[in-house]
XYZ file of C-alpha atoms in Angstrom:
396
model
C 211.686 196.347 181.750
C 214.101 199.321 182.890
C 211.670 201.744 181.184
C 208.388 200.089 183.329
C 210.552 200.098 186.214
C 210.796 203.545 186.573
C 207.381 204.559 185.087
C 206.234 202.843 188.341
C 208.718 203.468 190.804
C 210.542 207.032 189.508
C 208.940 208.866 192.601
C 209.628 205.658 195.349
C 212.263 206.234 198.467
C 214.993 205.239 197.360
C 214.726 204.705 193.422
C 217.909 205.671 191.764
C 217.304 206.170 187.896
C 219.269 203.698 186.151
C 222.077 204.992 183.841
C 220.574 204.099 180.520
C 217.984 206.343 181.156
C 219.414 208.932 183.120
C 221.819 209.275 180.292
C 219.046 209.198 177.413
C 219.978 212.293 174.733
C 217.453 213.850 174.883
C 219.126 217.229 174.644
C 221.479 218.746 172.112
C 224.313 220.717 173.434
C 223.028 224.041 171.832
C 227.105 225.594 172.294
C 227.803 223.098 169.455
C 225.120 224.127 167.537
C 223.121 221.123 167.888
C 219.332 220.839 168.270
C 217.797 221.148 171.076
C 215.588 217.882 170.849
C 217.621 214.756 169.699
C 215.969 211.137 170.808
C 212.405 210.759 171.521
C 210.949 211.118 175.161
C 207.961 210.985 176.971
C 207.108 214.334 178.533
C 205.382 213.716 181.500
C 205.040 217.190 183.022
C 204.644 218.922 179.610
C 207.214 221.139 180.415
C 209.418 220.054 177.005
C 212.370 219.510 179.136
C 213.666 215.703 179.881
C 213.545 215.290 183.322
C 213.454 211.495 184.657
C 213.736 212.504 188.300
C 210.088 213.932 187.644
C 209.022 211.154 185.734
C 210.029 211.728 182.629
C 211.387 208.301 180.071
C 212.770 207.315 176.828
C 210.825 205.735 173.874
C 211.696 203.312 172.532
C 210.033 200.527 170.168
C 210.862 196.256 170.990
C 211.963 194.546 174.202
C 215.663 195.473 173.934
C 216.823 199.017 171.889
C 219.800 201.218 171.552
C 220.168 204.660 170.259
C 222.787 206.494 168.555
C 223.181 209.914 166.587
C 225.499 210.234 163.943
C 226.186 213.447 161.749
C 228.311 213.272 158.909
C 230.222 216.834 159.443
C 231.360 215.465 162.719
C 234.929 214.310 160.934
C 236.512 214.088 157.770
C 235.133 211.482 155.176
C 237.857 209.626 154.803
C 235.722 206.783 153.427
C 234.097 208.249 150.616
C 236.260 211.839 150.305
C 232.975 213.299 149.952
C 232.325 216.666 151.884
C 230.333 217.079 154.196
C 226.567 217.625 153.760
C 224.968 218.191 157.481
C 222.846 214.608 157.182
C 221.799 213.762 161.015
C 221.081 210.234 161.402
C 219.048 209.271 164.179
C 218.601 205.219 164.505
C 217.525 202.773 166.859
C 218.401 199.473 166.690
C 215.518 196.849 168.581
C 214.323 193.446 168.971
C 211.265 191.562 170.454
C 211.518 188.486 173.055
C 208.925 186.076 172.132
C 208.402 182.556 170.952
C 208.091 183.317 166.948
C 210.165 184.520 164.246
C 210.085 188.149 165.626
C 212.588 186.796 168.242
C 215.221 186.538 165.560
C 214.540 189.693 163.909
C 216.164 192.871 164.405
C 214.689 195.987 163.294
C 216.262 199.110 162.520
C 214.512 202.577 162.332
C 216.664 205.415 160.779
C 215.248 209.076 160.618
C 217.088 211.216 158.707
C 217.493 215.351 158.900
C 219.039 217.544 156.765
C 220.755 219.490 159.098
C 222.377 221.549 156.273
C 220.781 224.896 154.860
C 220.456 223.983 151.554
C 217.964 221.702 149.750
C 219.376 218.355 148.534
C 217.791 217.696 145.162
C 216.938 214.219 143.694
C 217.730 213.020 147.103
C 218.669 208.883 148.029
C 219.271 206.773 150.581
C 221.163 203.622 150.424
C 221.851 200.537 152.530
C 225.630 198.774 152.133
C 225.267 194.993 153.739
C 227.702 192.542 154.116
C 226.222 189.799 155.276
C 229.025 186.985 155.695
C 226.624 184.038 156.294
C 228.315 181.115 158.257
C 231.431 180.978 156.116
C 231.535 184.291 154.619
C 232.953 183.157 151.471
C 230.545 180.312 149.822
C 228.008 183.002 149.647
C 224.892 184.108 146.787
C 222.791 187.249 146.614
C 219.389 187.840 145.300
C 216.429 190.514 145.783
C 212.473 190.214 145.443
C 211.570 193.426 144.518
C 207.666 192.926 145.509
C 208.277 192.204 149.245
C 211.453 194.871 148.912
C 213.739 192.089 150.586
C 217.293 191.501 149.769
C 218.921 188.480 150.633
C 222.140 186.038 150.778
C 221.869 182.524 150.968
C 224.155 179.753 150.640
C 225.515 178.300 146.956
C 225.422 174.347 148.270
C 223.548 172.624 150.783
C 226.596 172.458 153.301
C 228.348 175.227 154.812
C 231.533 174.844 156.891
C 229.998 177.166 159.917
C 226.116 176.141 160.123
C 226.648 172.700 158.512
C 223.935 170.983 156.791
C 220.756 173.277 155.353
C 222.094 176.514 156.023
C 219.571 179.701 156.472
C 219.071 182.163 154.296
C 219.337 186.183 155.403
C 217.120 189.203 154.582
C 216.862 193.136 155.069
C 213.421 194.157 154.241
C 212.687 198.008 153.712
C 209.729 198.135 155.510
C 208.463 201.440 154.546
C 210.272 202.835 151.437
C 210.248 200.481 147.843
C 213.861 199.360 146.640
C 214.719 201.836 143.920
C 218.014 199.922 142.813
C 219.853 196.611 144.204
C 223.181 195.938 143.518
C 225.843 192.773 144.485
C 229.268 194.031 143.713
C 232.061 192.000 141.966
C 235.814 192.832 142.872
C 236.816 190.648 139.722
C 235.406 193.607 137.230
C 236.918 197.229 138.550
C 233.837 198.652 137.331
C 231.800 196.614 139.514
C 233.951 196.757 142.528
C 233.108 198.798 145.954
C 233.157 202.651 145.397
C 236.041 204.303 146.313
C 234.755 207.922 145.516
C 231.887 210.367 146.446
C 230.186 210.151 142.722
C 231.308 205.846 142.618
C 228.844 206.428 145.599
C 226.093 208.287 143.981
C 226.422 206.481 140.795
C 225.836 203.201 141.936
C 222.471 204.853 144.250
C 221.510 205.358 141.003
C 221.835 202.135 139.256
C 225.165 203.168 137.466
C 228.949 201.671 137.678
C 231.898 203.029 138.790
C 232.689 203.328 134.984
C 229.882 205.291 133.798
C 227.853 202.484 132.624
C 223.796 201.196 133.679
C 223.612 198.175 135.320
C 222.405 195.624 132.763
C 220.011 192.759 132.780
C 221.659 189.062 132.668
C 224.763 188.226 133.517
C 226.742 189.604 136.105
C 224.872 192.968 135.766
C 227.499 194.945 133.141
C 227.930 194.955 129.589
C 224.286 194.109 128.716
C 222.501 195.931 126.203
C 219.110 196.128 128.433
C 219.217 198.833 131.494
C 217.988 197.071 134.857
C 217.575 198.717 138.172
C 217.596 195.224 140.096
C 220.385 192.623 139.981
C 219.214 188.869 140.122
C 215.651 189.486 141.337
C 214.351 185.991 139.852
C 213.587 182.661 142.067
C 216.789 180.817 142.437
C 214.724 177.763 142.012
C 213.676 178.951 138.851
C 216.543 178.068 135.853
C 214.462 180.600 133.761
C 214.477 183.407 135.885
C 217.869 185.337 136.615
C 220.003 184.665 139.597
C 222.954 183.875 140.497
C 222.293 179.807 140.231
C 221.061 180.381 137.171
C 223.991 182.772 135.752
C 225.960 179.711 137.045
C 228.343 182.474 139.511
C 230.754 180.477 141.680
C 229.517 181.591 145.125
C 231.535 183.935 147.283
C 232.209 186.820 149.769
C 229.205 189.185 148.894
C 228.881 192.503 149.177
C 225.765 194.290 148.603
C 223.502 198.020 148.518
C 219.851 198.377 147.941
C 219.129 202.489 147.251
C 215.663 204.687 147.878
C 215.086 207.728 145.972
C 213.278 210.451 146.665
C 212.308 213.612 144.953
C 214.263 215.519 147.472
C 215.372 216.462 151.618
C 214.556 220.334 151.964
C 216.513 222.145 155.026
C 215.004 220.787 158.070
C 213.022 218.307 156.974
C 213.358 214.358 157.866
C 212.462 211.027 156.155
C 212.215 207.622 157.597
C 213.912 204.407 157.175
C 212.403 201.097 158.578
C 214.247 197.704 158.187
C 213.828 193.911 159.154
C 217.008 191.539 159.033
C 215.252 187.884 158.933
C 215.902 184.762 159.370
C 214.933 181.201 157.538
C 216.207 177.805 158.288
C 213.056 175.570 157.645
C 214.482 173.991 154.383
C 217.755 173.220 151.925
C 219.287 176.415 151.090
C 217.250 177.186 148.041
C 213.967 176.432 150.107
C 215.217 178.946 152.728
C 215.328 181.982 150.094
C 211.260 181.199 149.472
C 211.034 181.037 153.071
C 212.717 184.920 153.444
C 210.196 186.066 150.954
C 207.588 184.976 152.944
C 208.591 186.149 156.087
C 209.322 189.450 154.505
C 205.527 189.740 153.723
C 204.803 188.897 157.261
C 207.010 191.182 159.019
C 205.972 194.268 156.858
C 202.650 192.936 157.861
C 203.496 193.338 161.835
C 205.195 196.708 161.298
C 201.771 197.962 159.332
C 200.225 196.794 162.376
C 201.789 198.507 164.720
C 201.172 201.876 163.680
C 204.327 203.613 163.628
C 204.898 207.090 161.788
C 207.874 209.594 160.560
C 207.105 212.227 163.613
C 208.883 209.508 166.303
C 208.685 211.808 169.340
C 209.321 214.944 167.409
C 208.929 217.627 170.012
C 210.843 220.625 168.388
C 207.911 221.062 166.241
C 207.335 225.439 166.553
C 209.834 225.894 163.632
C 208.045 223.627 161.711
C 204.310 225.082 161.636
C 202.768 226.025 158.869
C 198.702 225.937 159.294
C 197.370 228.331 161.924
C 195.552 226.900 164.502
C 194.650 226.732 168.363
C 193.498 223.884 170.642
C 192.184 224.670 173.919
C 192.478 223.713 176.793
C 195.703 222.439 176.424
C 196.861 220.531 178.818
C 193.195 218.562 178.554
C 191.579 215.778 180.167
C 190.700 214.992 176.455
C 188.124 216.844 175.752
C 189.114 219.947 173.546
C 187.990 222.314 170.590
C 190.494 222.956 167.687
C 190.309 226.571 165.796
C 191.113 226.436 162.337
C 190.169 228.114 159.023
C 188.410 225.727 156.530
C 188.560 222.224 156.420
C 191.073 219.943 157.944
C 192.031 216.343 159.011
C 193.535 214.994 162.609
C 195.597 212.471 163.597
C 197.111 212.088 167.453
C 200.017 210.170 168.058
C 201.801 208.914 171.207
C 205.491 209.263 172.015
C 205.948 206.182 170.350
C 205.096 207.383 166.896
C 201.819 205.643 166.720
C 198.421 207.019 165.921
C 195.939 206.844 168.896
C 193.238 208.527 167.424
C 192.086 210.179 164.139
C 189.194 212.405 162.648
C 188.478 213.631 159.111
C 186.916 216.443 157.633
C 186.658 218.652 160.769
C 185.598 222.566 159.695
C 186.545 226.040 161.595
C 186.010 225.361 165.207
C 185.460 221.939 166.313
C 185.413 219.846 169.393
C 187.312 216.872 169.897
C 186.505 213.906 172.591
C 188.704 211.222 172.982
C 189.401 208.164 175.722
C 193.133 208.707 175.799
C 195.495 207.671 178.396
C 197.074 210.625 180.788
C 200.006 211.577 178.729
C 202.197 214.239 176.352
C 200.950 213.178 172.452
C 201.410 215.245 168.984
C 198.283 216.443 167.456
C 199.021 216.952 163.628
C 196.486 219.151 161.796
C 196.487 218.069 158.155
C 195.438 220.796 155.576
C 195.423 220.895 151.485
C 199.085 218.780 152.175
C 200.592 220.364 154.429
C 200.662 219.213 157.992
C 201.570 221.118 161.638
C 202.574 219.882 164.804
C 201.923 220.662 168.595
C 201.944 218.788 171.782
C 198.763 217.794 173.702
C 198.630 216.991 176.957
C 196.005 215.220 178.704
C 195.560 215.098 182.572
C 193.885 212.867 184.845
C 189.951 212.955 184.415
């Protein structure tokens, strides 16, 4: 509401931008050696400079989002004793208001940069929850790994803090399959939270803090079969391995679900998208089918909606690989695109979603579309690789 505020008021007597946006980061401080385009904004004068007293606005996805910027050379790693890498991690945090299940869902969008100069082989990503549902300490943990949801759910029927039929609790990777899932035990050393940098990459990789592979059955060590997934069967199921079945005495959990990749070159970025659910239509084994199925139906909303990696990427010059021109550019959406050989197009708003695409376009070829007055990213797509540049269309 702040943000459609000021789209129709920024140039009214008297409008004072609010803080939040006024304050947007935009900008990197380039004495600190920090890019010069951080979080995503809407360009209104095409000038690449944030400006809100000309118009100018944040994106942002939901009803309600904050922003923040982390960079892991920014202090000491006293966490992990790890050194530093130069990982950027840009993530907004928003919800929906509305009268369905999206209203308790928060969704989290990471991008990631490597900020470093080096290329960071065999490259993964992993997210550490700790859910502490009600009472933190009566607690199970399971994953399905074909709607890539992990989740924690109640070992009885009662809990002390939500009483009788307690929900169950998911994160959903939304974009990315779970590579490994992990719930860690602080009974077993080998099992317990990692206290150093390779503990940490070990266990992104399926292994313990003792060397060995996480195993199938049991409490996930000592097994003679390597598993990538800890209690991914239907706690319902007394044939299929969870934590009921295993017969665990619930408890505090703790757990991590990894991505891997092939690798993060300098400069380049890769996406994150989560969902934390919610379920309480059942008992508290009925609630765990119940986060399965909402996990299918809030990857299905976030399909819907369009959104790609380039989320109001604007620093794109250093980036460009494919030669090409459009002209006129600023537009009123009518323009021709010079290229060698055959290419694809895709146009995205601020927002990170497509608008408009086109396939097979050859040499010199002229584009008409209906859009919207506006600053967008054409991408030119070309035997895999891909290049960026802003578009602007005017008033008709």
């Amino acid at each position: 509401s702040e943000i459609d505020n000021h789209i129709e008021n920024w140039d009214a007597l008297g409008y004072v931008v609010p803080e939040n946006i006024a304050n947007w980061p935009a900008h990197g401080d380039l004495d600190y050696n920090q890019d010069f385009y951080l979080a995503p904004f809407v360009d209104t004068d095409g000038d690449g400079i944030y400006d809100p007293e000309a118009g100018d606005y944040p994106v942002m996805r939901g009803d309600f989002a904050t922003y923040m910027i982390m960079n892991d050379k920014r202090n000491i790693h006293t966490e992990t004793g790890g050194d530093p890498i130069g990982i950027e991690v840009h993530q907004m945090i928003y919800t929906y208001a509305t009268d369905d299940y999206l209203n308790n869902t928060t969704f989290i969008h990471s991008r990631i940069i490597n900020r470093s100069t080096q290329v960071l082989y065999t490259f993964k990503a992993g997210v550490f929850i700790d859910p502490d549902l009600g009472f933190p300490t009566d607690d199970l943990a399971g994953v399905n790994v074909d709607n890539n949801v992990a989740y924690v759910y109640n070992g009885s029927n009662i809990d002390a803090g939500y009483g009788e039929n307690p929900p169950a609790v998911g994160v959903v990777s939304l974009n990315n399959d779970i590579s490994t899932f992990i719930v860690y035990n602080d009974e077993n050393p080998a099992q317990s939270l990692p206290s150093m940098a390779s503990n940490y990459y070990s266990n992104l990789k399926g292994i313990w803090n003792d060397g060995t592979s996480i195993s199938l059955g049991g409490t996930g060590y000592g097994g003679e079969t390597p598993t990538s997934y800890m209690y991914p069967g239907d706690p319902s199921d007394p044939e299929e391995w969870s934590e009921i079945s295993n017969s665990n005495l619930s408890g505090d959990r703790t757990m991590m679900m990894a991505h891997s990749f092939d690798g993060l070159g300098f400069k380049e970025e890769l996406c994150f998208d989560y969902a934390i659910i919610y379920n309480r239509d059942g008992d508290h084994l009925e609630n765990v089918q119940g986060i399965i199925d909402l996990a299918g139906e809030v990857k299905e909303f976030y399909d819907e909606s369009g959104y790609v990696c380039e989320l109001g990427v604007l620093s794109v010059a250093d980036n460009e690989e494919i030669d090409f021109k459009v002209f006129p550019n600023p537009s009123s959406g009518t323009f021709t695109i010079n290229a060698e050989g055959d290419y694809d197009i895709e146009i995205m708003n601020m927002a990170g979603q497509i608008v408009y695409q086109e396939k097979t376009l050859n040499s010199t070829s002229h584009v008409q579309t209906n859009l919207a007055e506006g600053v967008y990213l054409l991408k030119v797509v070309q035997n895999g690789i891909s290049s960026l540049q802003r578009l602007v269309i005017t008033a008709k």
